[in-house]
XYZ file of C-alpha atoms in Angstrom:
504
model
C 166.830 98.465 69.368
C 165.130 97.849 72.687
C 163.731 100.122 75.447
C 165.955 100.918 78.402
C 166.071 98.235 81.078
C 163.765 98.902 84.061
C 167.022 98.834 86.248
C 168.446 101.838 84.423
C 168.120 105.031 86.494
C 166.207 107.916 84.695
C 166.626 111.587 85.686
C 164.415 114.502 85.273
C 165.912 117.861 85.479
C 163.321 120.694 86.199
C 160.620 119.953 88.732
C 157.618 122.016 87.600
C 154.359 120.586 86.628
C 155.703 118.917 83.476
C 159.013 117.652 85.097
C 156.996 116.082 87.944
C 154.694 114.487 85.403
C 157.466 112.870 83.456
C 159.125 111.570 86.496
C 155.994 110.161 87.634
C 155.558 108.244 84.227
C 159.027 106.746 84.459
C 158.646 106.003 88.148
C 155.403 104.007 87.742
C 156.804 102.263 84.717
C 159.475 100.754 87.191
C 162.646 102.835 86.723
C 164.730 104.359 89.571
C 164.166 108.146 89.163
C 166.346 111.002 90.229
C 164.857 114.460 90.483
C 167.099 117.677 90.138
C 166.339 121.276 90.302
C 168.767 124.164 90.412
C 166.612 125.770 93.212
C 167.527 124.250 96.583
C 164.743 122.242 98.204
C 162.664 122.183 95.054
C 163.575 118.536 94.148
C 162.417 117.464 97.718
C 159.228 119.178 97.462
C 158.551 117.643 93.882
C 159.367 114.358 95.249
C 156.707 114.905 98.198
C 154.194 116.129 95.543
C 154.874 112.955 93.376
C 154.295 110.826 96.437
C 150.966 112.535 97.171
C 149.823 111.840 93.728
C 150.800 108.170 94.095
C 148.602 107.998 97.243
C 145.668 109.331 95.143
C 146.119 106.634 92.605
C 145.997 103.985 95.428
C 142.773 105.643 96.671
C 141.361 105.380 93.074
C 142.543 101.632 92.714
C 144.877 102.504 89.864
C 147.916 101.447 91.863
C 148.340 99.046 94.777
C 149.788 100.047 98.096
C 152.805 97.820 97.482
C 153.456 99.227 94.034
C 153.209 102.854 95.456
C 155.678 102.006 98.359
C 158.097 100.393 95.810
C 157.821 103.520 93.510
C 158.507 105.756 96.404
C 161.570 103.697 97.275
C 162.957 104.368 93.739
C 162.385 108.059 93.809
C 165.428 110.029 94.945
C 165.870 113.838 95.016
C 169.310 114.915 93.779
C 171.270 117.890 95.339
C 173.649 118.142 92.313
C 173.984 117.143 88.844
C 176.908 114.804 89.798
C 174.263 112.472 91.314
C 173.037 111.695 87.876
C 176.155 110.166 86.818
C 174.896 106.568 86.377
C 171.699 107.556 84.514
C 170.741 105.998 81.265
C 168.387 108.846 80.291
C 168.133 112.492 81.436
C 164.954 114.387 80.400
C 165.162 118.200 80.755
C 162.043 120.147 81.564
C 163.378 123.697 82.570
C 162.764 127.289 81.432
C 162.107 127.619 77.659
C 165.273 129.539 76.851
C 167.818 128.237 74.379
C 170.851 129.430 76.296
C 169.652 127.942 79.639
C 169.149 124.536 78.049
C 172.427 124.423 76.108
C 174.305 125.409 79.324
C 172.555 122.701 81.133
C 173.212 119.916 78.745
C 176.770 121.120 78.408
C 177.093 120.325 82.030
C 175.328 116.999 81.774
C 177.546 115.908 79.085
C 180.461 116.170 81.401
C 178.773 114.136 84.120
C 176.761 111.186 82.375
C 178.218 108.187 80.734
C 178.642 108.253 76.922
C 175.762 106.012 76.262
C 173.314 108.019 78.259
C 170.391 109.392 76.143
C 169.835 113.249 76.611
C 166.326 114.544 75.960
C 164.541 117.803 76.053
C 160.837 118.253 76.600
C 160.804 121.544 74.776
C 157.756 122.461 72.871
C 158.870 125.500 71.029
C 162.590 125.619 70.650
C 164.681 123.773 67.984
C 166.086 120.405 69.128
C 168.897 120.751 66.731
C 169.875 124.190 68.286
C 169.807 122.880 71.811
C 171.959 119.900 70.768
C 174.200 121.854 68.601
C 176.451 122.973 71.600
C 177.105 119.414 72.587
C 180.334 117.545 71.718
C 178.127 114.449 70.912
C 174.865 115.613 69.610
C 174.067 112.189 68.186
C 172.559 110.866 71.418
C 170.417 114.127 71.886
C 166.699 114.268 70.963
C 163.389 115.717 71.910
C 160.861 113.837 74.134
C 157.836 116.129 74.034
C 155.243 114.961 76.577
C 151.778 116.643 76.723
C 150.352 118.147 79.967
C 149.442 116.439 82.162
C 152.103 113.800 81.352
C 150.683 110.921 83.436
C 147.275 111.187 81.780
C 147.896 112.016 78.093
C 149.352 109.190 76.031
C 151.117 111.054 73.276
C 154.818 111.616 73.210
C 156.557 113.257 70.194
C 159.996 111.706 69.663
C 161.936 114.392 67.869
C 165.113 113.716 66.009
C 167.384 116.752 65.476
C 169.544 117.107 62.603
C 172.452 115.244 64.353
C 170.358 112.710 66.274
C 171.504 109.112 65.651
C 168.788 106.700 64.480
C 169.661 104.236 67.392
C 169.176 106.992 69.868
C 165.816 107.904 68.579
C 164.654 104.400 68.182
C 165.616 103.586 71.835
C 163.778 106.662 73.078
C 160.815 105.677 71.094
C 160.728 102.095 72.382
C 161.092 103.432 75.868
C 158.286 105.827 75.617
C 156.256 102.865 74.460
C 157.348 100.611 77.261
C 156.093 103.282 79.634
C 152.732 102.861 78.272
C 152.741 105.950 76.044
C 151.936 106.267 72.367
C 155.041 107.557 70.690
C 155.166 109.253 67.232
C 158.439 109.879 65.419
C 159.008 113.285 63.863
C 161.818 115.406 62.328
C 162.917 118.573 64.217
C 160.559 121.242 62.565
C 158.909 124.365 64.136
C 155.989 123.015 66.283
C 156.926 119.433 65.644
C 153.659 117.695 64.638
C 150.813 118.792 66.799
C 151.744 122.489 67.266
C 152.497 122.980 63.710
C 149.362 121.304 62.196
C 147.021 122.565 64.851
C 147.577 126.315 64.175
C 144.625 126.639 61.877
C 142.213 125.424 64.567
C 142.806 128.597 66.395
C 143.775 130.887 63.592
C 140.672 130.482 61.473
C 138.196 130.757 64.486
C 140.079 134.172 65.373
C 139.858 135.307 61.692
C 136.073 134.557 61.499
C 135.744 136.682 64.764
C 137.854 139.474 63.451
C 135.910 139.609 60.225
C 132.832 140.143 62.643
C 131.102 137.197 61.044
C 130.299 135.540 64.462
C 131.010 135.913 68.012
C 133.208 133.467 70.069
C 130.243 131.537 71.732
C 128.789 130.890 68.279
C 132.154 129.966 66.605
C 132.778 127.560 69.565
C 129.307 125.988 69.322
C 129.747 125.306 65.554
C 133.126 123.741 66.068
C 131.785 121.503 68.761
C 128.319 120.654 67.714
C 128.904 120.668 63.869
C 132.605 119.821 63.513
C 132.870 117.369 66.195
C 135.783 119.007 68.244
C 135.787 118.496 71.934
C 136.155 122.229 72.575
C 135.891 125.372 70.544
C 138.927 127.547 69.831
C 137.990 130.214 72.185
C 137.193 128.191 75.229
C 140.283 125.996 74.647
C 142.586 128.825 74.492
C 141.072 130.199 77.628
C 141.784 126.870 79.294
C 145.530 126.696 77.809
C 146.206 130.339 78.590
C 146.128 133.103 75.934
C 149.589 134.020 76.686
C 150.794 130.329 76.343
C 148.827 129.752 73.189
C 150.018 133.045 71.639
C 153.660 132.276 72.549
C 153.455 129.001 70.613
C 151.800 130.621 67.724
C 154.638 133.349 67.605
C 157.398 130.864 68.000
C 156.092 128.762 65.087
C 155.461 131.803 62.962
C 158.995 133.274 63.749
C 160.670 129.794 63.046
C 158.978 129.579 59.606
C 160.554 133.039 58.886
C 157.138 134.620 59.345
C 155.324 132.414 56.926
C 151.866 134.079 56.427
C 150.138 130.684 56.917
C 151.051 130.805 60.680
C 150.414 134.647 61.126
C 149.245 135.355 64.800
C 145.908 136.974 65.623
C 145.786 140.723 66.371
C 142.636 140.056 68.436
C 144.440 137.614 70.797
C 147.410 140.037 71.051
C 144.879 142.675 72.383
C 143.631 139.943 74.756
C 146.942 139.143 76.134
C 147.897 142.912 76.371
C 144.792 143.565 78.455
C 145.839 140.811 80.868
C 142.709 138.685 79.950
C 144.843 135.463 79.687
C 141.861 133.031 80.270
C 140.727 130.892 83.184
C 143.846 131.404 85.254
C 143.178 135.183 85.162
C 139.535 135.020 85.621
C 138.739 136.422 82.164
C 139.743 135.647 78.656
C 137.419 135.493 75.737
C 134.865 134.561 78.370
C 134.282 135.968 81.914
C 135.126 133.408 84.597
C 134.013 135.551 87.569
C 131.688 133.890 90.121
C 128.249 134.369 88.834
C 129.151 135.463 85.376
C 126.828 134.287 82.754
C 128.257 132.284 79.882
C 127.122 133.949 76.398
C 124.951 131.686 74.425
C 125.602 131.061 70.753
C 123.394 132.623 68.054
C 120.615 130.312 67.343
C 118.031 131.121 64.643
C 114.308 131.267 65.361
C 111.974 128.528 64.307
C 111.083 128.571 60.518
C 108.877 126.512 58.419
C 110.602 123.667 56.387
C 110.216 123.700 52.639
C 107.842 121.176 51.288
C 110.369 120.071 48.842
C 113.985 120.497 47.500
C 115.611 119.681 44.323
C 119.207 118.057 44.462
C 121.435 118.943 41.533
C 124.696 117.073 41.143
C 124.592 115.505 44.627
C 126.246 117.041 47.741
C 129.547 115.565 47.792
C 130.808 115.248 51.425
C 127.217 116.213 52.584
C 125.489 113.510 50.472
C 124.082 111.887 53.660
C 121.768 114.877 53.966
C 119.456 113.600 51.138
C 118.343 110.536 53.030
C 117.919 112.667 56.188
C 115.755 115.211 54.272
C 113.687 112.256 52.975
C 113.313 110.881 56.497
C 112.140 114.072 57.750
C 109.105 113.868 55.249
C 110.487 116.465 52.784
C 110.351 115.494 48.967
C 113.688 115.279 47.304
C 113.775 115.772 43.516
C 117.079 114.613 42.062
C 118.476 116.152 38.763
C 121.738 115.076 37.274
C 123.790 118.170 36.854
C 127.604 118.433 35.956
C 128.134 121.889 36.831
C 127.595 121.847 40.617
C 126.425 120.333 43.843
C 123.563 122.029 45.518
C 120.027 122.014 46.684
C 117.452 124.181 44.991
C 114.750 125.496 47.397
C 111.067 126.291 46.477
C 111.891 130.027 46.517
C 114.417 129.331 43.633
C 117.414 130.106 46.010
C 120.199 127.587 46.378
C 121.696 125.822 49.336
C 125.325 124.931 48.813
C 128.055 123.328 50.889
C 131.021 125.761 51.889
C 133.409 125.751 49.024
C 135.578 128.835 49.527
C 133.327 131.278 47.719
C 130.860 133.899 49.092
C 127.165 134.307 48.906
C 127.414 137.869 47.687
C 128.876 136.612 44.430
C 125.714 134.730 43.506
C 122.191 135.709 42.861
C 120.546 133.989 45.781
C 122.788 131.440 47.696
C 122.904 130.205 51.237
C 125.945 128.368 52.337
C 125.994 125.645 54.998
C 129.025 124.392 56.898
C 130.761 121.086 56.682
C 129.906 118.652 59.598
C 132.049 115.691 60.789
C 128.696 113.694 60.792
C 125.546 115.287 59.755
C 123.459 112.749 61.539
C 125.161 113.247 64.813
C 125.697 116.973 64.529
C 123.427 119.113 66.788
C 124.049 122.390 65.186
C 124.674 123.678 61.529
C 125.998 126.991 60.515
C 124.550 128.993 57.546
C 125.919 132.106 55.907
C 124.299 134.647 53.576
C 124.991 138.025 52.210
C 122.867 141.211 52.495
C 121.481 140.383 48.997
C 120.221 136.944 49.879
C 116.470 136.707 49.844
C 114.894 136.338 53.402
C 112.663 133.636 51.959
C 115.757 131.575 50.780
C 117.450 132.037 54.216
C 114.068 131.097 56.042
C 113.625 127.939 53.974
C 117.340 126.961 54.447
C 116.955 127.597 58.182
C 113.687 125.674 58.389
C 115.124 122.613 56.364
C 118.021 122.069 58.969
C 115.730 122.618 61.798
C 113.399 119.899 60.454
C 116.394 117.630 60.499
C 116.612 118.354 64.356
C 119.544 120.828 64.202
C 120.050 124.096 65.907
C 120.938 126.673 63.282
C 123.381 129.557 63.554
C 123.586 132.152 60.853
C 126.990 133.753 60.561
C 128.376 136.364 58.159
C 129.371 135.938 54.581
C 132.863 134.531 54.993
C 134.338 132.152 52.499
C 134.868 128.674 53.740
C 132.624 129.360 56.883
C 134.130 127.819 60.044
C 134.445 124.111 60.204
C 135.211 123.795 56.322
C 138.008 126.333 56.209
C 139.622 124.938 59.482
C 139.580 121.258 58.313
C 140.890 122.190 54.724
C 143.890 124.111 56.255
C 144.520 121.310 58.698
C 144.501 118.826 55.903
C 146.914 121.094 53.714
C 149.427 121.541 56.638
C 149.261 117.652 57.166
C 150.063 116.890 53.554
C 152.794 119.480 53.490
C 154.409 118.037 56.550
C 154.599 114.447 55.155
C 155.983 115.814 51.775
C 158.840 117.517 53.768
C 159.644 114.517 55.850
C 158.361 115.619 59.132
C 156.358 112.408 59.918
C 154.288 109.761 58.386
C 150.497 110.054 57.541
C 149.796 107.529 60.366
C 151.792 109.293 62.987
C 150.260 112.534 62.048
C 146.739 111.135 62.376
C 147.687 109.667 65.614
C 149.302 112.767 67.105
C 146.440 114.878 66.128
C 143.760 112.550 67.645
C 145.717 112.062 70.943
C 147.582 115.409 71.299
C 144.502 117.654 70.764
C 141.557 115.356 70.841
C 140.672 115.813 67.272
C 137.749 113.525 66.174
C 139.655 112.495 63.085
C 143.363 112.650 61.972
C 143.915 114.967 58.852
C 144.408 112.151 56.478
C 141.237 110.275 57.743
C 139.415 113.573 57.051
C 141.113 113.851 53.695
C 140.054 110.351 52.519
C 136.550 110.827 53.909
C 135.961 114.217 52.177
C 137.529 113.294 48.882
C 141.090 113.911 47.540
C 140.243 117.106 45.863
C 137.883 118.727 48.430
C 140.541 120.648 50.503
C 142.545 121.833 47.510
C 139.439 123.106 45.801
C 138.176 124.964 48.849
C 141.630 126.573 49.546
C 142.102 127.386 46.002
C 138.800 129.343 45.993
C 139.760 130.985 49.439
C 143.116 131.951 47.865
C 141.265 133.768 45.012
C 139.447 135.855 47.632
C 142.371 136.508 49.937
C 145.563 136.407 48.009
C 147.939 137.187 50.841
C 149.091 133.558 50.604
C 147.511 132.320 53.901
C 145.120 130.039 51.977
C 147.402 129.110 48.964
C 147.322 125.326 48.861
C 150.642 123.627 49.146
C 152.323 121.938 46.417
C 151.816 118.615 48.285
C 148.058 119.087 48.468
C 148.064 120.063 44.576
C 150.068 116.954 43.738
C 147.824 114.799 45.992
C 144.563 116.121 44.240
C 145.915 116.160 40.736
C 147.437 112.642 40.944
C 144.246 111.259 42.171
C 142.331 112.912 39.409
C 144.581 111.568 36.926
C 144.067 107.973 38.257
C 140.309 108.508 38.254
C 140.486 109.601 34.658
C 139.748 113.197 35.167
C 141.241 115.273 32.350
């Protein structure tokens, strides 16, 4: 099945920011494009706005003047749906209300030819439900672009329950011909990105609600230790707290209030107060002119230990051993089967976040997972009220000797990056097991759709097959609400790998 011929007209219904962006993508790709909006005059205004953006592309040498002129000639505002009668693809980008979309596609079905693809750009509604009102839902699917559509490469091609394979394939190939990176997925709440990304926000908010750290510190740890481009608090301020919360609620409701997707009460209060983020001038952070951005908690300088003893290696943090030696600190290694830790001169232990808490042990400081310990510029430590000050000081000094800023947070199991990554990995395995998408498409979607430094399965392979399962299993013991219960898919993944490696 091939992409739509460039001579085939494409229509976009709904001329807001997303509709204009999709129209621009199809237009620059070479299609004749029809714009329609139910409000009189809006289609003409949208066409003018697209024309102005094409002018800017010429100014930036991304488009030639001849190409711009040809594109403008192919762009036509439509006064009625009847003017879309010869279109080969209609993409809808109207209000996110089921009945509105169903009525629109019912009207389109009476206008367009039988072989015209009908697509919704919904991000939160069921594609199956929207298409369920059609006489011929086999040609109906989701084409979920990401904002801004002309710049972001990802398109989720969503097959509803009744979508025909040929329709999905043609839409997939068309998106690819437009220069996009399409991923195929089944019609599930949140599709790929909005389903699997929920823990990135939820776990940051949970750490905040537990009073373990402030937003600036959590954001800094996610960026500087986890390798994420933005922290959860600054990103939701950029998206809009109302928009982000709405997506979270939609996914939660669609999964029958599954506890794994429970919304944040702290975010609810933020929305209720009108602090919606950058667009409102205040969200988690204050964006008023002259307002100072809060600094993350950074520990004062401490003396590094003269030596450490490595017992059993450090698993995903094994690279730290070479870094400690390079910093001039002696590393004594002992083979131990019962754990992976560093023993400090004070007798206290330094342990990679594992889903347990410091208060359970005699004298333990936990350190958070890093995407790359060499490139990380910050590391988080957690300790309980019973942790020896000498042990915490030695642990702080050790990481400072490696050139890292250190943030000390409260004694929360799984810390910040570790629990976030483990939950993302779990939801990804669960999605594959339920036929939502392939491992490759999920990794692609999370890297391109939300700029994650790695896809969930890339993380899973790098961290070890049982790492996420073990951490979540320990977290679940400490919070038996079900939020952290590992999925059956993750259990099978870890157990099957253990069997292959000969673990009893």
